[in-house]
CSV table of N, CA, C and O in Angstrom, one decimal:
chain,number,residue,atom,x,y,z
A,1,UNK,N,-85.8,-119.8,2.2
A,1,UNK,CA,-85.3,-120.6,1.2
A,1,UNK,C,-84.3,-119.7,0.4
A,1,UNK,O,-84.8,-118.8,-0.1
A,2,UNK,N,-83.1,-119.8,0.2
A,2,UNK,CA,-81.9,-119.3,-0.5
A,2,UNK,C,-82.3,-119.7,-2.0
A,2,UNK,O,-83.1,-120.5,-2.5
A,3,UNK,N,-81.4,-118.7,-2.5
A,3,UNK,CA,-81.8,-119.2,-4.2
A,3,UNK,C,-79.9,-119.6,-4.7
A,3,UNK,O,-78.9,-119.3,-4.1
A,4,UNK,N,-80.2,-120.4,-5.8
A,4,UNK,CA,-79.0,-121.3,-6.0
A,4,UNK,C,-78.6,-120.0,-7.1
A,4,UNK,O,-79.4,-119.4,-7.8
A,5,UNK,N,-77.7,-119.9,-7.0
A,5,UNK,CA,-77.0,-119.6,-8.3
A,5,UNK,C,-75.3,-119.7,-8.6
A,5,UNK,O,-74.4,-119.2,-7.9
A,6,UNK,N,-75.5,-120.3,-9.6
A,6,UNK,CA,-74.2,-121.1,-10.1
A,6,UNK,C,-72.6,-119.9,-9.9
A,6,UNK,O,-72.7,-118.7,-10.2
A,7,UNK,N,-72.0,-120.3,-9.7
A,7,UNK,CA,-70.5,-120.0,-9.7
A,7,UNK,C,-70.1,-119.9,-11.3
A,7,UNK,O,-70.7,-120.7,-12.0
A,8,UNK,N,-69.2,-119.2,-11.9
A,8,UNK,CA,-68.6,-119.2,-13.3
A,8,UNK,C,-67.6,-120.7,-13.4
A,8,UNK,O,-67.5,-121.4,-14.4
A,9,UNK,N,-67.1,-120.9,-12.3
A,9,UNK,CA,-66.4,-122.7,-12.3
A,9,UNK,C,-67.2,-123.4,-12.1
A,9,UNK,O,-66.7,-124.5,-12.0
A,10,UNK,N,-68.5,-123.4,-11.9
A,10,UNK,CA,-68.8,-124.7,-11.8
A,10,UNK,C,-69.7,-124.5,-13.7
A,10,UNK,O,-69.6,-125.4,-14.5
A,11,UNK,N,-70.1,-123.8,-13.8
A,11,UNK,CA,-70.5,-123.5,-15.6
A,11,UNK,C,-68.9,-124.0,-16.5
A,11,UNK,O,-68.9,-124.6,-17.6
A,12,UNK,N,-68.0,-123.7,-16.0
A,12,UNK,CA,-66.5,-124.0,-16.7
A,12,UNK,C,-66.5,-125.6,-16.5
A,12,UNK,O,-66.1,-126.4,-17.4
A,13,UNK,N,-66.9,-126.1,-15.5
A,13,UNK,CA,-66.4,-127.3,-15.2
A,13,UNK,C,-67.3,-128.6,-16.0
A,13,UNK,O,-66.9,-129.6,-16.6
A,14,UNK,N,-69.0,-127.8,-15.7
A,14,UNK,CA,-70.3,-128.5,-16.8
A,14,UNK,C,-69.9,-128.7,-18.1
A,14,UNK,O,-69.8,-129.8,-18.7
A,15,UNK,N,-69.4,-127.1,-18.8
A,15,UNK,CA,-69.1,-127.6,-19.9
A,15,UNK,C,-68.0,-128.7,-20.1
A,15,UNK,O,-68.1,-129.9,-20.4
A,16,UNK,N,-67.0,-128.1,-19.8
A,16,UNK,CA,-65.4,-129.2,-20.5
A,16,UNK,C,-66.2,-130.9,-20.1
A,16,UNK,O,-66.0,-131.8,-20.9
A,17,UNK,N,-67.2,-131.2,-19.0
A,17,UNK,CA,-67.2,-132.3,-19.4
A,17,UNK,C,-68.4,-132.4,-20.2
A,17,UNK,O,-68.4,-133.6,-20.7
A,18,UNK,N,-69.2,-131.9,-20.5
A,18,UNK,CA,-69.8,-131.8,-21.6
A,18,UNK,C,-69.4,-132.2,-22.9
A,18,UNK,O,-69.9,-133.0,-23.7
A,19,UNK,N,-68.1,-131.5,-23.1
A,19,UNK,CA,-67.3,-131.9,-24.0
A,19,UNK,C,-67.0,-133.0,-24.5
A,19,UNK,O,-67.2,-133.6,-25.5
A,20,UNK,N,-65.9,-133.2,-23.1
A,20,UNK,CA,-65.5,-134.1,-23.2
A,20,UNK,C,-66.7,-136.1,-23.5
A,20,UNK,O,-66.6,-137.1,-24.2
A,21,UNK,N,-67.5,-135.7,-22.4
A,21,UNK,CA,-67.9,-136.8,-22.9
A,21,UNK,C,-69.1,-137.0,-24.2
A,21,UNK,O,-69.4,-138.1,-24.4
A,22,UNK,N,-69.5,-136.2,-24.9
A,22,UNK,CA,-70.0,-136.0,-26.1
A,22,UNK,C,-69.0,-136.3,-27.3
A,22,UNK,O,-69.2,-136.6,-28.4
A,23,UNK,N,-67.5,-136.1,-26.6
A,23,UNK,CA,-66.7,-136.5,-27.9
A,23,UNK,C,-66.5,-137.7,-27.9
A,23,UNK,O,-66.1,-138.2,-28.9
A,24,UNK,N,-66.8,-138.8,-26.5
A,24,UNK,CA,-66.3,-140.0,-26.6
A,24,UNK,C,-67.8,-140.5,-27.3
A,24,UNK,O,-67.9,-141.5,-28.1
A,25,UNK,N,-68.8,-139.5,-26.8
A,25,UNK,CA,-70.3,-140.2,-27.7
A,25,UNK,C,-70.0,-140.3,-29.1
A,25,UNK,O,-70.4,-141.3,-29.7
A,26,UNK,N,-69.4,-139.4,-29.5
A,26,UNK,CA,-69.0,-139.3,-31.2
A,26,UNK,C,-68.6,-140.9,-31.5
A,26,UNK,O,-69.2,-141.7,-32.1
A,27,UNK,N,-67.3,-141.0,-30.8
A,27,UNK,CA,-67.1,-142.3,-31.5
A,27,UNK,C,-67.8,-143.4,-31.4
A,27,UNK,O,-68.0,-144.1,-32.4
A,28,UNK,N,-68.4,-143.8,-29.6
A,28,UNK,CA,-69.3,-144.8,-30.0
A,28,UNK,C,-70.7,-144.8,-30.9
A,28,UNK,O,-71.3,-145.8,-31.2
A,29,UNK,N,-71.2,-143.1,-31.4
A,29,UNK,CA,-72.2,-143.1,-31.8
A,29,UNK,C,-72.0,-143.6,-33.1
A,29,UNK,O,-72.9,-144.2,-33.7
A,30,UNK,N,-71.0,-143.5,-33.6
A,30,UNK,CA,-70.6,-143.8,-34.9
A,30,UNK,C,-71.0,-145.5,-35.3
A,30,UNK,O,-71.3,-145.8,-36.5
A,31,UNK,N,-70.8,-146.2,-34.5
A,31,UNK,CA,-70.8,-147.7,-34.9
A,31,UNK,C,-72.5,-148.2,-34.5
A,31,UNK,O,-72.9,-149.4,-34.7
A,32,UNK,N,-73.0,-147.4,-34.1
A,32,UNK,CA,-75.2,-147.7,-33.7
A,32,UNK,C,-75.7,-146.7,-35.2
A,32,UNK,O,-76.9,-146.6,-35.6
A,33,UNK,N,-74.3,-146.1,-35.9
A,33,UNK,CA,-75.1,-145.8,-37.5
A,33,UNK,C,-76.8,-144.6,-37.6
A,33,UNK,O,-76.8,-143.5,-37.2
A,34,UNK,N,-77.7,-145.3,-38.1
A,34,UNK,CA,-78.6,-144.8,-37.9
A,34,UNK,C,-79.6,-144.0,-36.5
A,34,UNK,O,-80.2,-143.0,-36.4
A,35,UNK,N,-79.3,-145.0,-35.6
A,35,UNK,CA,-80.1,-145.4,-34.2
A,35,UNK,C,-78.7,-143.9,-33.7
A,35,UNK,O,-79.2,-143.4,-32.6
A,36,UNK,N,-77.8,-143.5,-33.9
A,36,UNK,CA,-76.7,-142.7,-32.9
A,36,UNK,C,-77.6,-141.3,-32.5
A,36,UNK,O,-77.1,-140.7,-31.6
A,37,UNK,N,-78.7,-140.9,-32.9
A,37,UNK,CA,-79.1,-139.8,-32.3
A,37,UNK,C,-80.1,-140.5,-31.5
A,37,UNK,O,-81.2,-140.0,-31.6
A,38,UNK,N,-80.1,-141.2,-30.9
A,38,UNK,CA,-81.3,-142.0,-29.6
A,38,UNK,C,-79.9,-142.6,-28.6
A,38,UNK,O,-80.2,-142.9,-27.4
A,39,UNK,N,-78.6,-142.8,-29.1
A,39,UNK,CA,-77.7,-143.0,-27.8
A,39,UNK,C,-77.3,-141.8,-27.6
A,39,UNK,O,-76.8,-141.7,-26.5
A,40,UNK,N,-77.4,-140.7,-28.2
A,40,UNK,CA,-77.0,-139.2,-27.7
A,40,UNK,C,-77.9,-138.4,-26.9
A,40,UNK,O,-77.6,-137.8,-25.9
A,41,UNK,N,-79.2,-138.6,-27.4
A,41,UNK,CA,-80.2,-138.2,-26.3
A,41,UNK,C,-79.9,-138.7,-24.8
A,41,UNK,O,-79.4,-138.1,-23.8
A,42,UNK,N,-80.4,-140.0,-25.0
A,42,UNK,CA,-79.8,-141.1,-24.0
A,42,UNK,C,-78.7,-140.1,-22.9
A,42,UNK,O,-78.9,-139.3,-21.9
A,43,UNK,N,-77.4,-140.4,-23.5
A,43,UNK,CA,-76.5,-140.2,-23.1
A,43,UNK,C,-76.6,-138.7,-22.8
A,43,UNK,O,-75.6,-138.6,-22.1
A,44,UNK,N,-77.1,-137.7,-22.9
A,44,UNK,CA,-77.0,-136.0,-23.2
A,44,UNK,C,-78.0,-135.9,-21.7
A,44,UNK,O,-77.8,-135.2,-20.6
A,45,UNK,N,-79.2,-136.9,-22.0
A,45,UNK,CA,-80.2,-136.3,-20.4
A,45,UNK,C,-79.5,-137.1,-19.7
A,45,UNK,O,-78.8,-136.3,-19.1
A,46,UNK,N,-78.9,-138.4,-19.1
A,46,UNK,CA,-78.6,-138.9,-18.2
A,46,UNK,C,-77.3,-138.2,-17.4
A,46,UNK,O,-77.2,-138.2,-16.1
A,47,UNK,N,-76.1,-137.3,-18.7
A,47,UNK,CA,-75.2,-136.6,-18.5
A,47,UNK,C,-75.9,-135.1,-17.8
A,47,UNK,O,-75.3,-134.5,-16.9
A,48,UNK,N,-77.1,-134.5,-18.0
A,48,UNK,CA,-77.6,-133.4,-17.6
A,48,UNK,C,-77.9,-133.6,-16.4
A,48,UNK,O,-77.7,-132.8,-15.4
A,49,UNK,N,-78.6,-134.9,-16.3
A,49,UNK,CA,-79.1,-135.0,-14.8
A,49,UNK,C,-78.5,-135.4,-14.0
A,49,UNK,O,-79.0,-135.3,-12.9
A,50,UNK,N,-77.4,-135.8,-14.1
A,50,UNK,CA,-75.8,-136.1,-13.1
A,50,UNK,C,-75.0,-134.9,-13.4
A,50,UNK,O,-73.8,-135.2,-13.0
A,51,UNK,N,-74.9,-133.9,-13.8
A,51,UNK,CA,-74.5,-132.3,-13.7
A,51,UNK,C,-75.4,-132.0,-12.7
A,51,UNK,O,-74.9,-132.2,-11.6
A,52,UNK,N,-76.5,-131.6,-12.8
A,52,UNK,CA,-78.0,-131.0,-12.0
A,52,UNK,C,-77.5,-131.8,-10.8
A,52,UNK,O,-77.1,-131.1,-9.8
A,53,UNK,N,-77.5,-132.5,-10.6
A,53,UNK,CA,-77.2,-133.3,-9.0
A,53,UNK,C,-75.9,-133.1,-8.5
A,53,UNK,O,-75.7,-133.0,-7.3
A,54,UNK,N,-75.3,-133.1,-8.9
A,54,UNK,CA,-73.6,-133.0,-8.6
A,54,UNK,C,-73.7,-131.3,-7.9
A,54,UNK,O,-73.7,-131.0,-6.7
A,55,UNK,N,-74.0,-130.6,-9.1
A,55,UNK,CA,-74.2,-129.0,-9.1
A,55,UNK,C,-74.8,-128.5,-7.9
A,55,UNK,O,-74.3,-127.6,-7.2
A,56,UNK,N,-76.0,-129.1,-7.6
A,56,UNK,CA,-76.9,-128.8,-6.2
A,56,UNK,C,-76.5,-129.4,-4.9
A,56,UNK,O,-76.8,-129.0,-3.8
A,57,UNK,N,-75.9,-130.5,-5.3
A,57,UNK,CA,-75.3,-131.6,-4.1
A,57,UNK,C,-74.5,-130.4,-3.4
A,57,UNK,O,-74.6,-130.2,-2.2
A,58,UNK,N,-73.4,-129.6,-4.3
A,58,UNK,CA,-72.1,-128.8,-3.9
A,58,UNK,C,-72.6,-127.5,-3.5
A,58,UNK,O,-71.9,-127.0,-2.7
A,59,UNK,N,-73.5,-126.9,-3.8
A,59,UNK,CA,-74.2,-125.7,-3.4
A,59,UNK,C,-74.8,-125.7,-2.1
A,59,UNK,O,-74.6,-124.8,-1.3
A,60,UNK,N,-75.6,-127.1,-1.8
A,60,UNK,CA,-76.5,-126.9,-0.3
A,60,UNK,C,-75.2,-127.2,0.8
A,60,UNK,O,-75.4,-126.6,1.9
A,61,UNK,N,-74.1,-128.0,0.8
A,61,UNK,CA,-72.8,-127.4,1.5
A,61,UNK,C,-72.3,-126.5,1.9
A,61,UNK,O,-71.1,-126.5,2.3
């Protein structure tokens, strides 16, 4: 069994979209008011676990 370990681009690449889509969370979080830190979770693990699979999908290649 090989062991995975990440490339410095694919860490460059996780974050910027990290970024990026946490900034578009800003704006819709803004209009759910109270409830906006349960669409960020939400949105933060579903975004981690489609990184994690993307990431490993490109590695066993």
């Amino acid at each position: 069994m090989s062991k995975l370990t990440p490339k410095l681009s694919d860490l460059v690449v996780t974050f910027c979209v990290f970024e990026v889509g946490s900034t578009t969370l800003f704006l819709l979080g803004g209009n759910a008011k109270q409830d906006a830190w349960i669409a960020m979770l939400i949105a933060a693990s579903i975004g981690f676990f489609a990184s994690l699979n993307v990431s490993l999908d490109t590695s066993i290649r």
